[in-house]
mmCIF file of N, CA and C in Angstrom:
data_model
loop_
_atom_site.group_PDB
_atom_site.id
_atom_site.type_symbol
_atom_site.label_atom_id
_atom_site.label_comp_id
_atom_site.label_asym_id
_atom_site.label_seq_id
_atom_site.Cartn_x
_atom_site.Cartn_y
_atom_site.Cartn_z
ATOM 1 N N MET A 1 93.414 93.875 95.962
ATOM 2 C CA MET A 1 94.486 94.142 96.910
ATOM 3 C C MET A 1 93.864 94.798 98.148
ATOM 4 N N ASN A 2 94.146 94.225 99.305
ATOM 5 C CA ASN A 2 93.559 94.792 100.524
ATOM 6 C C ASN A 2 94.331 96.032 100.977
ATOM 7 N N PRO A 3 93.744 96.839 101.833
ATOM 8 C CA PRO A 3 94.369 98.103 102.235
ATOM 9 C C PRO A 3 95.723 97.940 102.930
ATOM 10 N N VAL A 4 95.910 96.855 103.661
ATOM 11 C CA VAL A 4 97.181 96.655 104.369
ATOM 12 C C VAL A 4 98.317 96.449 103.368
ATOM 13 N N LYS A 5 98.059 95.665 102.334
ATOM 14 C CA LYS A 5 99.091 95.450 101.319
ATOM 15 C C LYS A 5 99.354 96.724 100.518
ATOM 16 N N LEU A 6 98.324 97.516 100.283
ATOM 17 C CA LEU A 6 98.494 98.779 99.576
ATOM 18 C C LEU A 6 99.375 99.735 100.387
ATOM 19 N N ILE A 7 99.156 99.797 101.686
ATOM 20 C CA ILE A 7 100.001 100.625 102.558
ATOM 21 C C ILE A 7 101.433 100.115 102.535
ATOM 22 N N GLY A 8 101.601 98.793 102.499
ATOM 23 C CA GLY A 8 102.939 98.209 102.416
ATOM 24 C C GLY A 8 103.666 98.628 101.156
ATOM 25 N N VAL A 9 102.977 98.605 100.025
ATOM 26 C CA VAL A 9 103.585 99.021 98.757
ATOM 27 C C VAL A 9 103.953 100.504 98.803
ATOM 28 N N VAL A 10 103.082 101.328 99.368
ATOM 29 C CA VAL A 10 103.363 102.771 99.471
ATOM 30 C C VAL A 10 104.580 103.019 100.365
ATOM 31 N N LEU A 11 104.679 102.286 101.474
ATOM 32 C CA LEU A 11 105.833 102.447 102.363
ATOM 33 C C LEU A 11 107.133 102.034 101.675
ATOM 34 N N ILE A 12 107.098 100.952 100.927
ATOM 35 C CA ILE A 12 108.298 100.526 100.211
ATOM 36 C C ILE A 12 108.713 101.571 99.180
ATOM 37 N N ALA A 13 107.742 102.097 98.433
ATOM 38 C CA ALA A 13 108.056 103.121 97.425
ATOM 39 C C ALA A 13 108.613 104.382 98.087
ATOM 40 N N ALA A 14 108.016 104.792 99.215
ATOM 41 C CA ALA A 14 108.509 105.983 99.911
ATOM 42 C C ALA A 14 109.915 105.749 100.457
ATOM 43 N N GLY A 15 110.188 104.549 100.958
ATOM 44 C CA GLY A 15 111.520 104.229 101.468
ATOM 45 C C GLY A 15 112.570 104.244 100.379
ATOM 46 N N VAL A 16 112.232 103.699 99.217
ATOM 47 C CA VAL A 16 113.179 103.698 98.097
ATOM 48 C C VAL A 16 113.454 105.123 97.634
ATOM 49 N N LEU A 17 112.401 105.943 97.547
ATOM 50 C CA LEU A 17 112.603 107.344 97.156
ATOM 51 C C LEU A 17 113.444 108.099 98.186
ATOM 52 N N ALA A 18 113.226 107.810 99.473
ATOM 53 C CA ALA A 18 114.004 108.471 100.523
ATOM 54 C C ALA A 18 115.474 108.097 100.417
ATOM 55 N N LEU A 19 115.758 106.842 100.117
ATOM 56 C CA LEU A 19 117.148 106.429 99.963
ATOM 57 C C LEU A 19 117.770 106.999 98.695
ATOM 58 N N ALA A 20 116.988 107.102 97.629
ATOM 59 C CA ALA A 20 117.517 107.592 96.357
ATOM 60 C C ALA A 20 117.812 109.090 96.397
ATOM 61 N N TYR A 21 116.891 109.872 96.962
ATOM 62 C CA TYR A 21 117.040 111.327 96.932
ATOM 63 C C TYR A 21 117.603 111.903 98.223
ATOM 64 N N GLY A 22 117.381 111.269 99.347
ATOM 65 C CA GLY A 22 117.933 111.738 100.610
ATOM 66 C C GLY A 22 117.215 112.920 101.233
ATOM 67 N N GLY A 23 116.194 113.432 100.596
ATOM 68 C CA GLY A 23 115.452 114.563 101.155
ATOM 69 C C GLY A 23 114.670 115.290 100.082
ATOM 70 N N PHE A 24 114.066 116.395 100.472
ATOM 71 C CA PHE A 24 113.302 117.198 99.530
ATOM 72 C C PHE A 24 113.360 118.650 99.976
ATOM 73 N N SER A 25 112.935 119.539 99.091
ATOM 74 C CA SER A 25 112.937 120.963 99.414
ATOM 75 C C SER A 25 111.579 121.560 99.045
ATOM 76 N N TYR A 26 111.272 122.663 99.705
ATOM 77 C CA TYR A 26 110.027 123.376 99.420
ATOM 78 C C TYR A 26 110.266 124.863 99.617
ATOM 79 N N THR A 27 109.365 125.674 99.059
ATOM 80 C CA THR A 27 109.475 127.129 99.157
ATOM 81 C C THR A 27 108.388 127.644 100.088
ATOM 82 N N LYS A 28 108.791 128.510 101.004
ATOM 83 C CA LYS A 28 107.865 129.062 101.993
ATOM 84 C C LYS A 28 107.758 130.571 101.772
ATOM 85 N N ASP A 29 106.532 131.055 101.626
ATOM 86 C CA ASP A 29 106.282 132.496 101.498
ATOM 87 C C ASP A 29 106.048 133.093 102.876
ATOM 88 N N THR A 30 106.778 134.140 103.197
ATOM 89 C CA THR A 30 106.564 134.838 104.459
ATOM 90 C C THR A 30 106.482 136.341 104.197
ATOM 91 N N THR A 31 105.698 137.010 105.003
ATOM 92 C CA THR A 31 105.591 138.459 104.904
ATOM 93 C C THR A 31 106.642 139.081 105.807
ATOM 94 N N ALA A 32 107.589 139.785 105.207
ATOM 95 C CA ALA A 32 108.679 140.371 105.963
ATOM 96 C C ALA A 32 108.307 141.747 106.524
ATOM 97 N N LEU A 33 107.523 142.510 105.767
ATOM 98 C CA LEU A 33 107.214 143.873 106.173
ATOM 99 C C LEU A 33 105.851 144.257 105.623
ATOM 100 N N LYS A 34 105.030 144.869 106.474
ATOM 101 C CA LYS A 34 103.720 145.334 106.028
ATOM 102 C C LYS A 34 103.479 146.701 106.643
ATOM 103 N N ILE A 35 103.457 147.713 105.775
ATOM 104 C CA ILE A 35 103.210 149.083 106.209
ATOM 105 C C ILE A 35 102.058 149.614 105.359
ATOM 106 N N GLY A 36 100.894 149.672 105.961
ATOM 107 C CA GLY A 36 99.719 150.157 105.229
ATOM 108 C C GLY A 36 99.440 149.281 104.033
ATOM 109 N N PRO A 37 99.321 149.896 102.848
ATOM 110 C CA PRO A 37 99.036 149.092 101.660
ATOM 111 C C PRO A 37 100.280 148.404 101.078
ATOM 112 N N LEU A 38 101.454 148.787 101.566
ATOM 113 C CA LEU A 38 102.689 148.178 101.058
ATOM 114 C C LEU A 38 102.995 146.895 101.829
ATOM 115 N N GLU A 39 103.374 145.888 101.084
ATOM 116 C CA GLU A 39 103.700 144.607 101.706
ATOM 117 C C GLU A 39 104.922 144.016 101.014
ATOM 118 N N LEU A 40 105.886 143.583 101.803
ATOM 119 C CA LEU A 40 107.098 142.966 101.280
ATOM 120 C C LEU A 40 107.094 141.501 101.688
ATOM 121 N N SER A 41 107.086 140.626 100.700
ATOM 122 C CA SER A 41 107.093 139.197 101.003
ATOM 123 C C SER A 41 108.412 138.589 100.540
ATOM 124 N N VAL A 42 108.809 137.548 101.248
ATOM 125 C CA VAL A 42 110.083 136.882 100.984
ATOM 126 C C VAL A 42 109.805 135.401 100.764
ATOM 127 N N LYS A 43 110.454 134.836 99.760
ATOM 128 C CA LYS A 43 110.356 133.401 99.515
ATOM 129 C C LYS A 43 111.622 132.742 100.036
ATOM 130 N N GLU A 44 111.442 131.803 100.954
ATOM 131 C CA GLU A 44 112.576 131.085 101.531
ATOM 132 C C GLU A 44 112.553 129.644 101.041
ATOM 133 N N LYS A 45 113.693 129.140 100.614
ATOM 134 C CA LYS A 45 113.798 127.744 100.204
ATOM 135 C C LYS A 45 114.261 126.939 101.412
ATOM 136 N N LYS A 46 113.476 125.946 101.775
ATOM 137 C CA LYS A 46 113.785 125.095 102.921
ATOM 138 C C LYS A 46 114.150 123.701 102.420
ATOM 139 N N ASP A 47 115.148 123.098 103.031
ATOM 140 C CA ASP A 47 115.561 121.739 102.713
ATOM 141 C C ASP A 47 115.257 120.823 103.885
ATOM 142 N N VAL A 48 114.695 119.664 103.590
ATOM 143 C CA VAL A 48 114.402 118.655 104.607
ATOM 144 C C VAL A 48 115.179 117.397 104.239
ATOM 145 N N ASN A 49 116.073 116.964 105.120
ATOM 146 C CA ASN A 49 116.846 115.754 104.893
ATOM 147 C C ASN A 49 116.158 114.572 105.557
ATOM 148 N N VAL A 50 116.006 113.490 104.807
ATOM 149 C CA VAL A 50 115.403 112.268 105.338
ATOM 150 C C VAL A 50 116.541 111.363 105.780
ATOM 151 N N PRO A 51 116.568 110.970 107.065
ATOM 152 C CA PRO A 51 117.665 110.122 107.545
ATOM 153 C C PRO A 51 117.660 108.748 106.869
ATOM 154 N N LEU A 52 118.835 108.162 106.771
ATOM 155 C CA LEU A 52 118.989 106.849 106.157
ATOM 156 C C LEU A 52 118.155 105.802 106.875
ATOM 157 N N TRP A 53 118.135 105.864 108.208
ATOM 158 C CA TRP A 53 117.385 104.867 108.982
ATOM 159 C C TRP A 53 115.885 104.950 108.714
ATOM 160 N N ALA A 54 115.378 106.127 108.381
ATOM 161 C CA ALA A 54 113.949 106.273 108.101
ATOM 162 C C ALA A 54 113.592 105.591 106.775
ATOM 163 N N GLY A 55 114.445 105.732 105.777
ATOM 164 C CA GLY A 55 114.198 105.074 104.499
ATOM 165 C C GLY A 55 114.256 103.556 104.619
ATOM 166 N N VAL A 56 115.271 103.061 105.326
ATOM 167 C CA VAL A 56 115.393 101.615 105.524
ATOM 168 C C VAL A 56 114.228 101.096 106.361
ATOM 169 N N GLY A 57 113.846 101.846 107.385
ATOM 170 C CA GLY A 57 112.725 101.439 108.234
ATOM 171 C C GLY A 57 111.419 101.368 107.461
ATOM 172 N N ALA A 58 111.202 102.301 106.549
ATOM 173 C CA ALA A 58 109.982 102.285 105.737
ATOM 174 C C ALA A 58 109.958 101.075 104.810
ATOM 175 N N ILE A 59 111.109 100.722 104.260
ATOM 176 C CA ILE A 59 111.175 99.549 103.386
ATOM 177 C C ILE A 59 110.900 98.272 104.182
ATOM 178 N N VAL A 60 111.507 98.168 105.363
ATOM 179 C CA VAL A 60 111.303 96.982 106.199
ATOM 180 C C VAL A 60 109.850 96.883 106.655
ATOM 181 N N ALA A 61 109.277 97.994 107.106
ATOM 182 C CA ALA A 61 107.886 97.983 107.560
ATOM 183 C C ALA A 61 106.937 97.641 106.407
ATOM 184 N N GLY A 62 107.196 98.179 105.230
ATOM 185 C CA GLY A 62 106.372 97.866 104.072
ATOM 186 C C GLY A 62 106.474 96.401 103.673
ATOM 187 N N GLY A 63 107.690 95.857 103.747
ATOM 188 C CA GLY A 63 107.867 94.433 103.454
ATOM 189 C C GLY A 63 107.126 93.551 104.437
ATOM 190 N N LEU A 64 107.191 93.917 105.721
ATOM 191 C CA LEU A 64 106.458 93.148 106.735
ATOM 192 C C LEU A 64 104.956 93.213 106.498
ATOM 193 N N LEU A 65 104.456 94.377 106.138
ATOM 194 C CA LEU A 65 103.017 94.503 105.857
ATOM 195 C C LEU A 65 102.612 93.668 104.647
ATOM 196 N N LEU A 66 103.479 93.608 103.638
ATOM 197 C CA LEU A 66 103.158 92.785 102.475
ATOM 198 C C LEU A 66 103.144 91.308 102.825
ATOM 199 N N VAL A 67 104.109 90.877 103.626
ATOM 200 C CA VAL A 67 104.209 89.458 103.959
ATOM 201 C C VAL A 67 103.129 89.051 104.968
ATOM 202 N N LEU A 68 102.960 89.845 106.000
ATOM 203 C CA LEU A 68 102.047 89.490 107.073
ATOM 204 C C LEU A 68 100.653 90.062 106.903
ATOM 205 N N GLY A 69 100.455 90.954 105.967
ATOM 206 C CA GLY A 69 99.182 91.640 105.807
ATOM 207 C C GLY A 69 98.049 90.771 105.322
ATOM 208 N N GLY A 70 98.346 89.726 104.589
ATOM 209 C CA GLY A 70 97.282 88.882 104.054
ATOM 210 C C GLY A 70 96.872 87.749 104.970
ATOM 211 N N ARG A 71 97.592 87.546 106.055
ATOM 212 C CA ARG A 71 97.292 86.439 106.966
ATOM 213 C C ARG A 71 96.128 86.768 107.873
ATOM 214 N N LYS A 72 95.318 85.775 108.132
ATOM 215 C CA LYS A 72 94.179 85.944 109.053
ATOM 216 C C LYS A 72 94.343 84.985 110.210
ATOM 217 N N GLY A 73 94.061 85.509 111.414
ATOM 218 C CA GLY A 73 94.004 84.719 112.611
ATOM 219 C C GLY A 73 95.266 84.140 113.029
#
């Protein structure tokens, strides 16, 4: 499998996951207060929403790479 087709498969998988889940979340550690040896850290949960058009666009782009990726000249 050539690299272009592999990228196409990855884009299709990412697009399907984006449509299925609609986004993802992660935890960010930040230092809220630091006084000498004392340190207060806070964990914030952040949510990232993936737009519908981005998921569909990734699927379409991946499909195009699969179809057109093997052609030469």
